[in-house]
CSV table of C-alpha atoms and ligand atoms in Angstrom, one decimal:
chain,number,residue,atom,x,y,z
A,1,MET,CA,7.4,16.3,-9.1
A,2,THR,CA,7.6,15.6,-12.6
A,3,ASN,CA,9.0,11.6,-13.7
A,4,ARG,CA,11.6,13.4,-14.9
A,5,LEU,CA,13.3,13.1,-11.5
A,6,THR,CA,13.1,9.3,-11.6
A,7,VAL,CA,16.1,7.1,-11.1
A,8,GLU,CA,16.4,2.9,-11.4
A,9,ILE,CA,19.4,2.3,-8.8
A,10,ALA,CA,20.3,-1.9,-9.3
A,11,GLY,CA,16.2,-2.4,-10.1
A,12,LEU,CA,15.1,0.2,-7.7
A,13,LYS,CA,12.7,2.6,-8.5
A,14,LEU,CA,13.2,6.1,-6.6
A,15,ALA,CA,10.8,8.6,-7.3
A,16,ASN,CA,13.7,11.0,-7.3
A,17,PRO,CA,17.7,10.9,-6.7
A,18,THR,CA,18.2,11.2,-2.9
A,19,MET,CA,17.8,9.2,0.0
A,20,LEU,CA,18.3,9.4,3.3
A,21,ALA,CA,21.8,7.9,4.0
A,22,ALA,CA,22.6,5.1,7.0
A,23,GLY,CA,22.9,6.5,10.8
A,24,ILE,CA,20.6,9.5,11.0
A,25,LEU,CA,16.6,9.1,12.0
A,26,GLY,CA,17.2,5.8,10.8
A,27,MET,CA,16.5,3.5,14.1
A,28,SER,CA,12.7,3.4,14.1
A,29,GLY,CA,9.5,2.6,11.8
A,30,LEU,CA,8.0,5.9,12.4
A,31,THR,CA,11.3,8.2,12.0
A,32,LEU,CA,12.1,6.3,8.3
A,33,LYS,CA,8.1,7.0,7.4
A,34,ARG,CA,8.9,10.9,8.3
A,35,VAL,CA,11.7,11.2,6.1
A,36,ALA,CA,9.5,9.1,3.1
A,37,LYS,CA,6.7,11.3,4.3
A,38,ALA,CA,8.9,14.6,3.6
A,39,GLY,CA,10.3,13.9,0.0
A,40,ALA,CA,13.4,11.0,0.5
A,41,GLY,CA,13.7,8.6,-2.8
A,42,ALA,CA,14.7,6.1,-0.8
A,43,VAL,CA,15.8,5.4,3.0
A,44,VAL,CA,18.4,3.8,5.0
A,45,THR,CA,18.4,2.5,8.2
A,46,LYS,CA,21.0,3.0,10.8
A,47,SER,CA,23.6,0.2,10.7
A,48,LEU,CA,22.4,-3.1,12.1
A,49,GLY,CA,24.4,-6.0,13.4
A,50,LEU,CA,23.4,-9.7,14.4
A,51,LYS,CA,23.2,-8.7,18.3
A,52,PRO,CA,22.3,-5.6,20.3
A,53,ARG,CA,25.0,-3.4,21.0
A,54,SER,CA,25.2,0.0,23.1
A,55,GLY,CA,27.7,2.3,22.3
A,56,TYR,CA,30.2,4.0,23.1
A,57,SER,CA,30.3,6.8,25.9
A,58,ASN,CA,29.6,9.7,26.1
A,59,PRO,CA,30.1,12.4,23.8
A,60,THR,CA,29.6,10.8,21.2
A,61,VAL,CA,29.4,14.1,18.5
A,62,VAL,CA,30.7,17.1,18.2
A,63,GLN,CA,30.4,20.1,16.2
A,64,VAL,CA,33.3,21.2,14.3
A,65,GLU,CA,34.2,23.6,11.5
A,66,GLY,CA,31.6,22.2,8.0
A,67,GLY,CA,30.5,19.5,10.3
A,68,LEU,CA,30.0,16.9,12.6
A,69,ILE,CA,32.5,14.1,14.3
A,70,ASN,CA,30.8,11.2,15.7
A,71,ALA,CA,32.0,7.6,17.4
A,72,MET,CA,28.2,6.7,17.9
A,73,GLY,CA,30.0,3.2,18.4
A,74,LEU,CA,28.1,1.1,16.7
A,75,PRO,CA,24.6,1.8,18.7
A,76,ASN,CA,21.5,-0.9,17.5
A,77,PRO,CA,19.0,-3.1,18.8
A,78,GLY,CA,20.4,-5.8,16.5
A,79,ILE,CA,18.7,-6.8,13.6
A,80,LYS,CA,15.9,-9.5,15.1
A,81,HIS,CA,14.6,-6.6,17.2
A,82,PHE,CA,14.4,-4.5,14.6
A,83,ALA,CA,12.0,-6.5,12.3
A,84,LEU,CA,9.6,-5.0,14.2
A,85,GLU,CA,10.8,-1.5,13.0
A,86,MET,CA,11.1,-2.6,10.0
A,87,ARG,CA,6.9,-3.6,10.1
A,88,GLU,CA,6.1,0.0,10.0
A,89,THR,CA,7.5,0.5,7.1
A,90,LYS,CA,5.2,-1.6,4.9
A,91,ASP,CA,3.4,1.2,3.1
A,92,ILE,CA,6.4,3.6,3.2
A,93,GLY,CA,6.2,3.8,-0.5
A,94,VAL,CA,9.3,4.1,-1.0
A,95,PRO,CA,12.8,1.7,-0.9
A,96,VAL,CA,14.0,0.9,3.1
A,97,ILE,CA,17.7,0.0,2.5
A,98,VAL,CA,19.0,-2.1,5.4
A,99,SER,CA,22.7,-0.9,6.1
A,100,ILE,CA,24.2,-4.2,7.9
A,101,TYR,CA,28.1,-4.4,9.4
A,102,ALA,CA,29.1,-7.8,10.6
A,103,PHE,CA,32.3,-8.8,11.9
A,104,THR,CA,32.8,-11.9,9.6
A,105,SER,CA,31.8,-12.8,6.0
A,106,HIS,CA,29.4,-15.6,7.9
A,107,GLU,CA,28.1,-13.3,10.1
A,108,PHE,CA,27.4,-10.8,7.2
A,109,ALA,CA,25.5,-13.2,5.4
A,110,THR,CA,23.2,-13.8,8.4
A,111,VAL,CA,22.2,-10.7,9.1
A,112,SER,CA,21.6,-10.1,5.3
A,113,ARG,CA,19.3,-13.1,4.8
A,114,GLU,CA,17.1,-12.2,8.3
A,115,ALA,CA,17.1,-8.2,6.8
A,116,VAL,CA,15.9,-9.7,3.5
A,117,LYS,CA,13.3,-11.9,6.0
A,118,ALA,CA,12.3,-8.3,7.9
A,119,GLY,CA,11.3,-6.8,4.1
A,120,ALA,CA,14.3,-4.7,3.3
A,121,ASP,CA,14.5,-4.1,-0.5
A,122,GLY,CA,17.7,-3.6,-0.8
A,123,LEU,CA,21.0,-4.0,1.8
A,124,GLU,CA,23.8,-1.3,2.6
A,125,LEU,CA,27.0,-3.3,3.3
A,126,ASN,CA,28.8,-1.0,5.8
A,127,VAL,CA,32.6,-1.8,5.8
A,128,SER,CA,33.5,1.5,6.6
A,129,CYS,CA,33.0,2.6,9.4
A,130,PRO,CA,36.3,4.8,10.5
A,131,HIS,CA,35.7,4.1,14.1
A,132,ALA,CA,35.3,0.5,14.5
A,133,GLU,CA,37.0,-2.6,15.7
A,134,LYS,CA,37.1,-6.0,13.8
A,135,THR,CA,34.3,-4.2,12.0
A,136,GLY,CA,33.7,-1.4,9.3
A,137,ALA,CA,36.9,0.2,7.7
A,138,GLU,CA,39.3,-2.9,8.8
A,139,ILE,CA,37.3,-4.4,6.3
A,140,GLY,CA,36.9,-1.9,3.9
A,141,GLN,CA,40.3,-1.1,3.8
A,142,ASP,CA,41.3,-4.6,2.2
A,143,PRO,CA,40.0,-5.1,-1.1
A,144,ARG,CA,40.2,-9.0,-0.8
A,145,LEU,CA,38.3,-8.7,2.3
A,146,VAL,CA,35.9,-6.6,0.4
A,147,GLU,CA,35.4,-9.6,-2.1
A,148,GLU,CA,35.3,-12.1,0.0
A,149,VAL,CA,32.1,-10.0,2.1
A,150,VAL,CA,30.2,-9.3,-0.9
A,151,LYS,CA,30.6,-12.8,-2.5
A,152,GLU,CA,29.1,-14.4,1.0
A,153,VAL,CA,26.2,-12.1,1.1
A,154,ARG,CA,25.8,-12.3,-2.5
A,155,LYS,CA,25.2,-16.2,-2.6
A,156,ASN,CA,22.8,-15.6,0.4
A,157,VAL,CA,20.0,-12.8,-1.1
A,158,GLU,CA,18.4,-11.5,-4.0
A,159,LYS,CA,17.6,-7.9,-3.4
A,160,PRO,CA,20.4,-5.7,-4.6
A,161,VAL,CA,23.6,-5.0,-2.4
A,162,PHE,CA,25.0,-1.6,-2.1
A,163,VAL,CA,28.8,-1.4,-0.6
A,164,LYS,CA,29.2,1.8,1.1
A,165,LEU,CA,33.0,2.3,1.0
A,166,THR,CA,35.7,4.2,2.8
A,167,PRO,CA,37.3,7.1,2.1
A,168,ASN,CA,40.7,6.4,4.8
A,169,VAL,CA,42.5,4.2,1.6
A,170,GLY,CA,44.6,4.9,-0.5
A,171,ASN,CA,42.7,3.7,-3.7
A,172,ILE,CA,38.9,4.0,-3.4
A,173,ALA,CA,38.5,2.9,-7.0
A,174,GLU,CA,40.4,-0.5,-6.2
A,175,VAL,CA,38.2,-1.3,-3.5
A,176,ALA,CA,34.6,-0.5,-5.6
A,177,GLU,CA,36.3,-2.8,-8.1
A,178,ALA,CA,36.5,-5.7,-5.8
A,179,ALA,CA,32.7,-5.1,-4.4
A,180,GLU,CA,31.8,-4.9,-8.5
A,181,ARG,CA,34.1,-8.3,-9.0
A,182,ALA,CA,32.2,-10.0,-6.2
A,183,GLY,CA,28.8,-9.2,-7.5
A,184,ALA,CA,27.9,-5.9,-5.7
A,185,ASP,CA,24.9,-4.1,-7.2
A,186,GLY,CA,26.2,-0.3,-6.1
A,187,VAL,CA,28.5,1.0,-4.2
A,188,THR,CA,27.7,4.1,-1.6
A,189,ALA,CA,30.8,6.6,-1.5
A,190,ILE,CA,31.8,7.9,1.5
A,191,ASN,CA,31.5,7.3,4.7
A,192,THR,CA,32.7,9.7,7.2
A,193,VAL,CA,36.6,11.0,7.4
A,194,LYS,CA,38.8,9.9,10.4
A,195,ALA,CA,39.2,12.7,12.5
A,196,MET,CA,39.4,14.3,15.8
A,197,ALA,CA,38.9,17.3,18.1
A,198,ILE,CA,40.6,18.2,21.3
A,199,ASN,CA,39.4,20.3,23.9
A,200,ILE,CA,41.8,23.0,24.2
A,201,GLU,CA,41.3,23.6,28.2
A,202,THR,CA,41.5,20.0,29.6
A,203,ALA,CA,43.6,19.5,26.5
A,204,ARG,CA,41.9,16.0,26.1
A,205,PRO,CA,39.9,14.2,22.8
A,206,ILE,CA,36.3,15.7,23.0
A,207,LEU,CA,34.8,12.6,21.9
A,208,GLY,CA,34.2,9.7,24.3
A,209,ASN,CA,35.8,7.3,21.4
A,210,LYS,CA,38.8,9.7,21.3
A,211,VAL,CA,38.4,9.2,17.6
A,212,GLY,CA,35.4,9.5,15.1
A,213,GLY,CA,33.9,10.1,11.7
A,214,LEU,CA,33.8,13.8,10.2
A,215,SER,CA,30.8,14.4,7.9
A,216,GLY,CA,28.8,17.3,6.9
A,217,LEU,CA,30.6,20.5,3.8
A,218,ALA,CA,34.3,20.1,5.1
A,219,ILE,CA,34.0,16.4,3.1
A,220,LYS,CA,32.3,16.9,0.2
A,221,PRO,CA,35.2,17.4,-2.5
A,222,VAL,CA,37.0,14.3,0.0
A,223,ALA,CA,33.7,12.7,-1.4
A,224,MET,CA,32.8,14.3,-4.7
A,225,ARG,CA,37.1,12.9,-5.9
A,226,CYS,CA,36.4,9.6,-4.6
A,227,VAL,CA,33.0,9.2,-6.6
A,228,TYR,CA,35.1,10.5,-9.5
A,229,GLU,CA,37.5,7.8,-9.4
A,230,ILE,CA,35.2,5.2,-8.8
A,231,CYS,CA,32.9,6.3,-11.5
A,232,GLU,CA,36.1,5.9,-14.0
A,233,ALA,CA,36.9,2.4,-12.8
A,234,VAL,CA,33.2,0.4,-12.1
A,235,LYS,CA,30.1,0.1,-14.6
A,236,ILE,CA,27.8,-0.4,-11.2
A,237,PRO,CA,25.8,1.8,-10.0
A,238,VAL,CA,27.3,5.2,-7.7
A,239,VAL,CA,25.1,6.4,-5.1
A,240,GLY,CA,27.1,9.7,-3.3
A,241,CYS,CA,27.1,10.7,0.1
A,242,GLY,CA,29.1,13.0,1.4
A,243,GLY,CA,27.9,17.3,2.8
A,244,ILE,CA,25.4,17.4,0.6
A,245,ASN,CA,23.5,20.2,1.8
A,246,THR,CA,21.9,22.0,-1.5
A,247,TRP,CA,20.6,21.2,-5.1
A,248,GLN,CA,24.0,22.1,-6.3
A,249,ASP,CA,26.0,20.0,-4.3
A,250,ALA,CA,23.5,17.0,-5.3
A,251,VAL,CA,24.0,18.0,-9.9
A,252,GLU,CA,28.2,17.8,-9.1
A,253,PHE,CA,28.1,14.9,-7.6
A,254,MET,CA,25.4,13.2,-10.7
A,255,GLU,CA,27.8,15.1,-12.5
A,256,ALA,CA,30.7,13.4,-11.0
A,257,GLY,CA,29.0,10.2,-11.6
A,258,ALA,CA,26.6,9.3,-8.9
A,259,SER,CA,22.8,7.8,-10.0
A,260,ALA,CA,21.8,9.4,-6.5
A,261,VAL,CA,22.5,11.5,-3.8
A,262,GLN,CA,22.5,10.5,0.4
A,263,ILE,CA,22.0,13.2,2.7
A,264,GLY,CA,23.0,13.1,6.1
A,265,THR,CA,24.3,15.5,8.7
A,266,ALA,CA,22.4,18.5,6.4
A,267,ILE,CA,19.4,17.2,8.6
A,268,ALA,CA,20.6,18.1,11.5
A,269,THR,CA,21.4,22.4,10.4
A,270,ARG,CA,18.2,22.1,7.1
A,271,GLY,CA,16.0,19.8,8.7
A,272,LEU,CA,13.9,17.4,6.3
A,273,GLU,CA,12.9,20.2,4.3
A,274,VAL,CA,16.5,19.4,2.5
A,275,PHE,CA,15.0,16.8,0.5
A,276,LYS,CA,12.1,18.8,-1.0
A,277,GLN,CA,14.7,21.8,-1.8
A,278,VAL,CA,17.4,19.6,-3.2
A,279,THR,CA,14.6,17.6,-5.5
A,280,GLU,CA,13.5,21.4,-6.4
A,281,GLY,CA,16.2,23.0,-7.1
A,282,ILE,CA,17.6,19.8,-9.6
A,283,GLU,CA,13.8,20.0,-11.1
A,284,ALA,CA,14.4,23.0,-12.3
A,285,PHE,CA,18.1,23.2,-13.1
A,286,LEU,CA,16.9,19.9,-15.8
A,287,GLU,CA,14.2,22.8,-16.6
A,288,LYS,CA,16.6,26.1,-17.5
A,289,LYS,CA,19.4,23.3,-18.9
A,290,ARG,CA,16.5,21.8,-21.4
A,291,PHE,CA,17.7,18.3,-19.8
A,292,GLY,CA,15.0,16.1,-20.5
A,293,SER,CA,15.6,13.4,-17.4
A,294,VAL,CA,17.9,13.7,-14.3
A,295,LYS,CA,19.9,10.5,-15.8
A,296,GLU,CA,21.1,13.1,-18.9
A,297,ILE,CA,23.6,14.6,-15.9
A,298,VAL,CA,25.1,11.1,-14.4
A,299,GLY,CA,28.9,11.5,-15.2
A,300,LEU,CA,28.6,13.8,-17.6
A,301,SER,CA,31.9,15.2,-16.1
A,302,HIS,CA,33.6,12.4,-17.6
A,303,ARG,CA,33.8,13.3,-20.8
A,304,CYS,CA,37.0,15.5,-20.7
B,401,RRO,O1,27.4,4.7,14.6
B,401,RRO,C1,28.6,4.9,14.3
B,401,RRO,O2,29.3,5.3,14.8
B,401,RRO,C2,29.1,5.2,13.0
B,401,RRO,C3,29.2,4.1,11.9
B,401,RRO,BR1,28.5,2.5,12.4
B,401,RRO,C4,29.3,4.5,10.6
B,401,RRO,O3,29.2,4.1,9.8
B,401,RRO,N1,29.7,5.9,10.2
B,401,RRO,C5,30.3,6.6,11.2
B,401,RRO,O4,31.2,8.0,11.5
B,401,RRO,N2,29.6,6.4,12.7
């Protein structure tokens, strides 16, 4: 791989523009290491809170046409315990971004400080989980609350702060603008789309929590539109997420304005090889089109 694939986002240097999305394989230092070895340019952990949380009852994931619906319910060991896992990532060779959730701006700041103490290279504030009470999208649907959370975190940490946005809003660009105003270094778009599946035999919702979040190929056009709209509205970098399976998907997101892309659900179908497949495909595309750097394709679709 050549350095025409390198990108710098909010001061973080990535050897290539692919990242592990939050929520998949991000619960232990060992799995994060495996993903880095497989070729991801950066990794994002599972969302961590102040206290341990067991999550929702089963079933927590259901496969549907074009993707998965999950309602895990933010299961995690708590940020203090996760610090032990972070030790395993010291020599990982790629930036480790810790995903964080909390119930108040003060708590967001506390968890952020703990994450930085544990060795996080950056933070991704989860204000977008579609099925959590008093956190996630309940914060991320209100630009004023997003501004308050980001301001508080910004005051408390110096590492790059990304804000992961929910598509379950009328105007996602407005929320991205609030994050930018408050001092965020970047935004990630998008988290899952609020969704449901019903078992026709039992005539009951399949997931234990009834409602969950749809990820995978089915949400790619929604994510694309969100990235495009956000890039028209803000100057901070945007990380694309939602349905990226192939190098063509990655190039499309970057042409929509994403500086990097996150891959999650595709790991379930394509395995960890997906990171190498996507980066090699991007590189061949750059070669064919005679681009000197992947940065040259970022936002190209906004010319017209
Ligand atoms: O844990 C979850 O159920 C979950 C989270 Br934190 C999130 O941000 N998005 C999602 O679809 N599920």
